[in-house]
CSV table of C-alpha atoms in Angstrom, one decimal:
chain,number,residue,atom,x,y,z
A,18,UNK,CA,181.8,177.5,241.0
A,19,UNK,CA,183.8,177.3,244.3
A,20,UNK,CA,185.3,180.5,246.1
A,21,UNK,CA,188.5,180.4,246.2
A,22,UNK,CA,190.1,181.5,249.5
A,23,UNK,CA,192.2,184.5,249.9
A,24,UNK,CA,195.7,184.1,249.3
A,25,UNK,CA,198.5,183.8,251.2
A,26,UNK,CA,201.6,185.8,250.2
A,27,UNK,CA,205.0,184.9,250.5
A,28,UNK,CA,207.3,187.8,250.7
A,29,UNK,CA,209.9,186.4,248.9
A,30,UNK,CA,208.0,185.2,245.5
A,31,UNK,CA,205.4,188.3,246.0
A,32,UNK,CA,205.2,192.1,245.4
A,33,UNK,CA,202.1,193.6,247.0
A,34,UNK,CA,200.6,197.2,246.1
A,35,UNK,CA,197.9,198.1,248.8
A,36,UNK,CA,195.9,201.5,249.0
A,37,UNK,CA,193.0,203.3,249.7
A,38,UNK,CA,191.5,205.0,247.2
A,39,UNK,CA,188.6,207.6,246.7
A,40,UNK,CA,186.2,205.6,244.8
A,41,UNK,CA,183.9,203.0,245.2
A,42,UNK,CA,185.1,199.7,244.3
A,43,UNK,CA,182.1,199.6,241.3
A,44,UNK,CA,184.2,202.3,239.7
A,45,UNK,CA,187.6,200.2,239.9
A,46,UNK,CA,186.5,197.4,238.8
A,47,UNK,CA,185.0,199.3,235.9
A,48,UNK,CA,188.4,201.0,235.5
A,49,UNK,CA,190.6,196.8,235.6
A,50,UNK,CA,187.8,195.3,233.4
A,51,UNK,CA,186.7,197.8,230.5
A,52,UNK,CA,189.6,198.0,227.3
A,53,UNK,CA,188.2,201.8,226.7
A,54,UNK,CA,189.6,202.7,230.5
A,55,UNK,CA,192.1,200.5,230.6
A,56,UNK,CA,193.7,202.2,227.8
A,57,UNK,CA,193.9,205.6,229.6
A,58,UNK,CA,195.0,204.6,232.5
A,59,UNK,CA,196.7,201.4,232.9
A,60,UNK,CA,200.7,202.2,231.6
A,61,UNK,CA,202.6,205.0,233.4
A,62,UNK,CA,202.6,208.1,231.1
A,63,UNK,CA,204.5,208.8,228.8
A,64,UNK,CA,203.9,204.8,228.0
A,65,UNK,CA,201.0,204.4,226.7
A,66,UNK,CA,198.2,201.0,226.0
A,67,UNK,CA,197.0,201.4,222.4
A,68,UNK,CA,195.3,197.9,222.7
A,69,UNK,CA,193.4,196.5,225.1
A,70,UNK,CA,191.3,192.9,225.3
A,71,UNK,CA,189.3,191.6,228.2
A,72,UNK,CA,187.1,188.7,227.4
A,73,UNK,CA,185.6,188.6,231.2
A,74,UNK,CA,186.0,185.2,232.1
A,75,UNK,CA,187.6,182.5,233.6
A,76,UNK,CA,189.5,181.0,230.7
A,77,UNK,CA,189.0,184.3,228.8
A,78,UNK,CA,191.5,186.4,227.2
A,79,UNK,CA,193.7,189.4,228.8
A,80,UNK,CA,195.7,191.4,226.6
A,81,UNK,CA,197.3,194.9,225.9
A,82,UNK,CA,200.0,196.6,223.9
A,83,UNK,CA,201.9,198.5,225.2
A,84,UNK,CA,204.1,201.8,223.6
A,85,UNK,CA,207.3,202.8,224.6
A,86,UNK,CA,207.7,206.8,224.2
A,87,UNK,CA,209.9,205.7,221.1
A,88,UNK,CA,207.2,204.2,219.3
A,89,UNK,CA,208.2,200.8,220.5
A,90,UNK,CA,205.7,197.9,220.7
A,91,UNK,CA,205.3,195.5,223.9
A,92,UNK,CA,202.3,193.4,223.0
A,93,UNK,CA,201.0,191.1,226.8
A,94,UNK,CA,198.5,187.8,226.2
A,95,UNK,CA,197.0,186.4,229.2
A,96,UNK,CA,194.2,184.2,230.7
A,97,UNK,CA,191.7,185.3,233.1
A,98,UNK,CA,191.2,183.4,235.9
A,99,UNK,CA,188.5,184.4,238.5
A,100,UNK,CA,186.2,187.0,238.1
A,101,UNK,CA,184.2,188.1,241.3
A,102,UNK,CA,182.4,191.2,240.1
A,103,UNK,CA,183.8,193.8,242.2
A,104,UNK,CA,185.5,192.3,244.2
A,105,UNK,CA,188.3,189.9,242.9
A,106,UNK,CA,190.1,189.6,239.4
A,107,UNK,CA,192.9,187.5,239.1
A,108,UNK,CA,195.1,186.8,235.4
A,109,UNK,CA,198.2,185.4,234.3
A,110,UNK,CA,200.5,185.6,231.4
A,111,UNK,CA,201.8,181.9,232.1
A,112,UNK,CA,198.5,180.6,230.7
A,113,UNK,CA,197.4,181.7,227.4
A,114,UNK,CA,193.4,182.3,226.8
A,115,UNK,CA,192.2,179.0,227.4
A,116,UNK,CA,194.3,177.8,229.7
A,117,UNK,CA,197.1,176.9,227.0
A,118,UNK,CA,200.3,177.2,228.9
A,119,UNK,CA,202.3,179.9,227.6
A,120,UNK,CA,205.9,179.4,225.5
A,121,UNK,CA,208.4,181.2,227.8
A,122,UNK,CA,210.4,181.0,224.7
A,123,UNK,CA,208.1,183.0,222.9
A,124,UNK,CA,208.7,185.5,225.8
A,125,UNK,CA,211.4,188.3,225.0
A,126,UNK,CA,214.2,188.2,227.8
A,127,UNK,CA,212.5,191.1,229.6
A,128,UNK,CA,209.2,189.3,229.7
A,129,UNK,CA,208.5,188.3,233.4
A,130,UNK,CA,206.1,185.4,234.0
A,131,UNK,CA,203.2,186.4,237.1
A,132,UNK,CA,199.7,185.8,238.0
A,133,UNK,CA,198.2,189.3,239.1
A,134,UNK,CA,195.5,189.5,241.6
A,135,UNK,CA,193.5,192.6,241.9
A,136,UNK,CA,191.3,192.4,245.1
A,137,UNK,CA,188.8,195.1,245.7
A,138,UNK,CA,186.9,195.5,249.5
A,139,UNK,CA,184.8,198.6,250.3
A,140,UNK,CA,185.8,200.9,253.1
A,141,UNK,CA,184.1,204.0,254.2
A,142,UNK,CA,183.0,205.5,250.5
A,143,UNK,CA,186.5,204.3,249.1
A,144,UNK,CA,187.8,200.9,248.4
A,145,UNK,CA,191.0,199.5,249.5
A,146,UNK,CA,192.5,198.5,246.9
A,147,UNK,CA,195.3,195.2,247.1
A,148,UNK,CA,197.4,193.9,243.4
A,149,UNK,CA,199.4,191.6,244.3
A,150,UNK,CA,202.2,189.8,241.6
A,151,UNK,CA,202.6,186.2,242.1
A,152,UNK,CA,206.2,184.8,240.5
A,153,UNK,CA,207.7,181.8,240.4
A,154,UNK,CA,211.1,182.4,242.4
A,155,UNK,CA,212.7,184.6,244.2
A,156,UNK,CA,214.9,186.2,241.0
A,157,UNK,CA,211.4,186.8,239.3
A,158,UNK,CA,210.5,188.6,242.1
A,159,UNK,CA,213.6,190.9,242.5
A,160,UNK,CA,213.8,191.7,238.6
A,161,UNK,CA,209.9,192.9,238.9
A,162,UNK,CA,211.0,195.2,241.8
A,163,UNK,CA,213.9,196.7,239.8
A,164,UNK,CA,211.9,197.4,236.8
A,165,UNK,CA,209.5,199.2,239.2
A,166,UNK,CA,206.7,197.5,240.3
A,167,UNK,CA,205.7,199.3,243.0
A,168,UNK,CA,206.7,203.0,241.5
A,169,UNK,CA,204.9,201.4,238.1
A,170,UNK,CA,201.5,200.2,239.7
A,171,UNK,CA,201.1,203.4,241.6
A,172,UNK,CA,201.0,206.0,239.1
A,173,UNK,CA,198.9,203.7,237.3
A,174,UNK,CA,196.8,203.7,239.9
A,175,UNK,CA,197.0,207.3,240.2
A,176,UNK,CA,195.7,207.8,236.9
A,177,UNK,CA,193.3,204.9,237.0
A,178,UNK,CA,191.8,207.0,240.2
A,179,UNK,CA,192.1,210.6,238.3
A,180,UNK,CA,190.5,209.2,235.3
A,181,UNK,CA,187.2,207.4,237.0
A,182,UNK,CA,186.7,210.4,239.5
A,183,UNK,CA,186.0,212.9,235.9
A,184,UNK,CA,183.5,209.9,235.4
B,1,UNK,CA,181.7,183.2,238.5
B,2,UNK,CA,181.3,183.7,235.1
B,3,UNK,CA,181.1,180.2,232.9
B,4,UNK,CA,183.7,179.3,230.3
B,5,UNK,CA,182.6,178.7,226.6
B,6,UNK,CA,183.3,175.0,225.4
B,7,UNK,CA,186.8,175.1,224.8
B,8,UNK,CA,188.0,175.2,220.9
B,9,UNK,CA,190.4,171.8,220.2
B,10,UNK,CA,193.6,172.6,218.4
B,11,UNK,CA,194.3,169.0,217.2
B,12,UNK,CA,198.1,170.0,216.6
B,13,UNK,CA,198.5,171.2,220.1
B,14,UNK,CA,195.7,169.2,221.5
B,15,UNK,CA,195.2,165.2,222.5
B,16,UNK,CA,191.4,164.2,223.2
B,17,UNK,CA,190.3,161.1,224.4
B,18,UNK,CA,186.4,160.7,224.3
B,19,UNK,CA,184.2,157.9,225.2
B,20,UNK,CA,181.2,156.8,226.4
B,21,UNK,CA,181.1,155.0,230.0
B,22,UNK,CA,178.1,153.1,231.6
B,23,UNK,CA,178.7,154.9,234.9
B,24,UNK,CA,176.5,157.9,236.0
B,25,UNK,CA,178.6,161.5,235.7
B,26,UNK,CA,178.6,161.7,239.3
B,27,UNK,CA,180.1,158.5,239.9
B,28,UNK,CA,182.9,159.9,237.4
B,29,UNK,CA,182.9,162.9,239.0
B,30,UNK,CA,183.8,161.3,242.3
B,31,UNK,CA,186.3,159.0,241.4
B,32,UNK,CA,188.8,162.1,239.6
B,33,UNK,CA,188.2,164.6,243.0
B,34,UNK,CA,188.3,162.2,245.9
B,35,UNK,CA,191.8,161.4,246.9
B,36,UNK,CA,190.9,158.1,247.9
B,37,UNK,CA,189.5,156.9,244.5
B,38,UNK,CA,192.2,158.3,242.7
B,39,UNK,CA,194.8,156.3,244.2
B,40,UNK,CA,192.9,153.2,243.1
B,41,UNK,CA,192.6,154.1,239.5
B,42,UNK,CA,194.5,157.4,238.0
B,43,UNK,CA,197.6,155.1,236.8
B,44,UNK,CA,197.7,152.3,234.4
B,45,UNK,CA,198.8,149.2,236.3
B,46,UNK,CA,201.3,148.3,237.0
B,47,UNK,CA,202.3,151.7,237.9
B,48,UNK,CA,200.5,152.9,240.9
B,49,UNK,CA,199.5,156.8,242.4
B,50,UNK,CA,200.5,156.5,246.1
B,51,UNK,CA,199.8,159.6,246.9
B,52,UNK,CA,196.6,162.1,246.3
B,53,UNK,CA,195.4,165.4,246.9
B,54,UNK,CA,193.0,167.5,246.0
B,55,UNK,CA,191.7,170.9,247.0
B,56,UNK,CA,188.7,171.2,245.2
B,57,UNK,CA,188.6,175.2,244.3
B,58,UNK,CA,190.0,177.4,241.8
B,59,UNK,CA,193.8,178.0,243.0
B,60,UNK,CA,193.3,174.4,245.0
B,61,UNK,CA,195.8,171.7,245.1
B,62,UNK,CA,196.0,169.0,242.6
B,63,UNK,CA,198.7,166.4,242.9
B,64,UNK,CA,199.4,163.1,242.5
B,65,UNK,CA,202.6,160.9,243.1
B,66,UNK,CA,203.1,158.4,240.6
B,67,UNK,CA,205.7,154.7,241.4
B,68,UNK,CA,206.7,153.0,238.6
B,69,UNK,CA,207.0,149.1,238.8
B,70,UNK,CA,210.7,149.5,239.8
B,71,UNK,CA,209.6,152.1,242.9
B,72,UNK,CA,210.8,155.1,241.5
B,73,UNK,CA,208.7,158.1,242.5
B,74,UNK,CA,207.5,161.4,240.4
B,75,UNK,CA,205.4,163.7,242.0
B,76,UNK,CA,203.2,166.2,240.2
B,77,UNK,CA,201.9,169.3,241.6
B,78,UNK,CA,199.0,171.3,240.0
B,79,UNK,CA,196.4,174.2,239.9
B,80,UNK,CA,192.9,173.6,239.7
B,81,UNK,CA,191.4,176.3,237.4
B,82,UNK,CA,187.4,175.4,237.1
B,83,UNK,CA,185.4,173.0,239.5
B,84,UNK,CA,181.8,172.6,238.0
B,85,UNK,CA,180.3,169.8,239.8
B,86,UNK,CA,179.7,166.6,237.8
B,87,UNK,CA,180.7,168.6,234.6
B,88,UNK,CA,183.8,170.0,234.3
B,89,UNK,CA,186.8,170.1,236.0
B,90,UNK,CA,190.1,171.7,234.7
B,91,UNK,CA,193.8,172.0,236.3
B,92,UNK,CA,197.3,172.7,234.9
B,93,UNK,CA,200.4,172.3,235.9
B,94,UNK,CA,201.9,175.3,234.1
B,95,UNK,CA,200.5,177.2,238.0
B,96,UNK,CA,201.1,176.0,241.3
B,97,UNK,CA,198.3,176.0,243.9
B,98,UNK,CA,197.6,179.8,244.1
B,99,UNK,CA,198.4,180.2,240.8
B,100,UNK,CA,201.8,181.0,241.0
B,101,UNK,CA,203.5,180.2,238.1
B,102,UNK,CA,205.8,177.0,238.3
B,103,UNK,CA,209.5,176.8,237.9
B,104,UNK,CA,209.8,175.3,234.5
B,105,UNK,CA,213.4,174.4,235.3
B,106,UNK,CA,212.4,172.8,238.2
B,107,UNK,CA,210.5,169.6,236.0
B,108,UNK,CA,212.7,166.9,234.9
B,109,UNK,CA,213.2,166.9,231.0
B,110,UNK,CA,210.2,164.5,230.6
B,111,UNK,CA,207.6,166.2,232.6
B,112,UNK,CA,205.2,167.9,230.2
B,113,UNK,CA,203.1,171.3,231.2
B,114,UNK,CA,199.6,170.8,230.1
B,115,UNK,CA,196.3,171.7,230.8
B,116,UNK,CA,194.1,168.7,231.5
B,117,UNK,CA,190.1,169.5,230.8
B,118,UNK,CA,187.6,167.2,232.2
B,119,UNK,CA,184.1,167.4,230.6
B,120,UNK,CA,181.4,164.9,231.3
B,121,UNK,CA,177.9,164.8,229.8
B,122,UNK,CA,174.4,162.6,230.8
B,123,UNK,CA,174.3,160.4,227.9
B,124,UNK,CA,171.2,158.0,228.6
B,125,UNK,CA,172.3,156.4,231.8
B,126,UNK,CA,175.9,156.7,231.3
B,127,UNK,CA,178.1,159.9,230.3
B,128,UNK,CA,179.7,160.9,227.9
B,129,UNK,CA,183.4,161.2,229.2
B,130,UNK,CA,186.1,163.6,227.7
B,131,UNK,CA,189.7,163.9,228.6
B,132,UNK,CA,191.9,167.3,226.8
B,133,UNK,CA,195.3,167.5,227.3
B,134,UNK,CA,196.3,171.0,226.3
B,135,UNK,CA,200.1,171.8,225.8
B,136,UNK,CA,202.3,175.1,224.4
B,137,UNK,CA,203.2,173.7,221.2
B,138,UNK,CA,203.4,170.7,218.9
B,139,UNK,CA,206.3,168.8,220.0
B,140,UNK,CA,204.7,168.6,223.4
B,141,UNK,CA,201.4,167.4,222.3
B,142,UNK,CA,203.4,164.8,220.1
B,143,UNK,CA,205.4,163.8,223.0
B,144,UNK,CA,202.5,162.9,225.0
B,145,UNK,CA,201.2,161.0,222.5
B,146,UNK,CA,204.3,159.3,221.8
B,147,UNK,CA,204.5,158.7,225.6
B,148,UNK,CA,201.2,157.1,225.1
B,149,UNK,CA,198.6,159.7,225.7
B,150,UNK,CA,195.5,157.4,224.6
B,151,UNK,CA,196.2,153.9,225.6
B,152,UNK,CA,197.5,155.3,229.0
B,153,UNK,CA,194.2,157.8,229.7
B,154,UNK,CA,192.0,155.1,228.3
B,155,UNK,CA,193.3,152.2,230.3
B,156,UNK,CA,193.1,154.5,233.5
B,157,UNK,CA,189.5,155.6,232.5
B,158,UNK,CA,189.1,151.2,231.8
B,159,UNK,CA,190.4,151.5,236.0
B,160,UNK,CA,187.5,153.9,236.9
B,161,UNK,CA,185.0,152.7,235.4
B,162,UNK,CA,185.5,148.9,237.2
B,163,UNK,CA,186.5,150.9,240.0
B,164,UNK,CA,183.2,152.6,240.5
B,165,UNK,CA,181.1,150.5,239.2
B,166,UNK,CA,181.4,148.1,242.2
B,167,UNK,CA,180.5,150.7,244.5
């Protein structure tokens, strides 16, 4: 299989969440790739993931439920798309596992169509640490910003890091 | 990388055309990921592919513009997902190269998202060639068909065959 080469973002269509974080990038990818950590860490408290699916492969499925504090359900299907152990993990909701595109009518209105890409590269003991959300226009891209991308992703990441350090 | 499985046909969402062709895999293999065989074959005469490019990685580039006999012109842009040399190759164009997600709304009301899978196989001195066109739902897969899915795949794969066999 071909590497593919890094990507370019576009500031307009992309929201980009970069850090360093205190743990190698082993432990991360342990923490993006495994449905028991996943569920602890991946939805901002006090949402919670009660499911979580990763069938590691390119073609494979992605999923996870997500709970509202009111009990409310918000169940995500996606496709994997690259998997470089420890270093790279890309998915997308617009493909389903398989590479079937998705219905965006099957989408809720809320639903917002993106290909994630979680890039992983050591530094010192830590790993900098780069997800980036790729949309499809510029209205995608502003909606995922309002709902709080970037507040979102990081107190995942927070707990993701406070989770895997107990480890 | 991590391989895919086979993938599982869904023959209401799913059009397969399989045959048997007396050209070695890699001659197939060439003539669907070098631009300049492409042009020669991809479109059932008298329609013609004027254009052709292909960026053979996952994320790459894979387009094509088609000219119908009265010179009208209809590009297709899409995202190669898998590249296994002289096996499979995959690309959608529910992702733009980078796998952003396209702009549904952007397609004219006959373009068709799908997911086309490419699988050849040694069979004795030729290969076993399989075409899957993958879509979101039935009424896409039956609209492909009803735009003439098999006679249109099979008398561009009639193209490539006399193509490359004079090679």
């Amino acid at each position: 299989m071909t590497r593919a080469k890094p990507f370019r973002i576009d500031p307009k269509l992309d929201l980009l969440l970069e850090r360093v974080v205190a743990l190698p990038r082993e432990r991360v990818w342990a923490a993006w790739t495994q449905p028991k950590h996943l569920k602890k860490w991946f939805t901002p408290a006090p949402w919670k993931t009660v499911e979580a699916e990763v069938d590691l492969r390119p073609g494979g499925r992605f999923y996870f439920l997500m709970q509202s504090p009111e009990g409310e359900k918000f169940p995500n299907t996606g496709c994997i798309l690259e998997v470089v152990k420890n270093e790279r993990l890309v998915w997308t909701n617009a493909l389903l596992p398989g590479y079937r595109p998705a219905s965006s009518g099957a989408a809720s209105a809320d639903d917002l169509v993106f290909t994630a890409v979680i890039a992983l590269q050591r530094k010192g003991r830590g790993t900098r640490y780069t997800a980036t959300a790729i949309h499809k226009n510029p209205d995608d891209a502003q909606k995922h910003a309002k709902m709080g991308f970037h507040d979102g992703w990081g107190k995942a990441l927070d707990q993701l890091v406070a989770l895997m350090k107990k480890k």
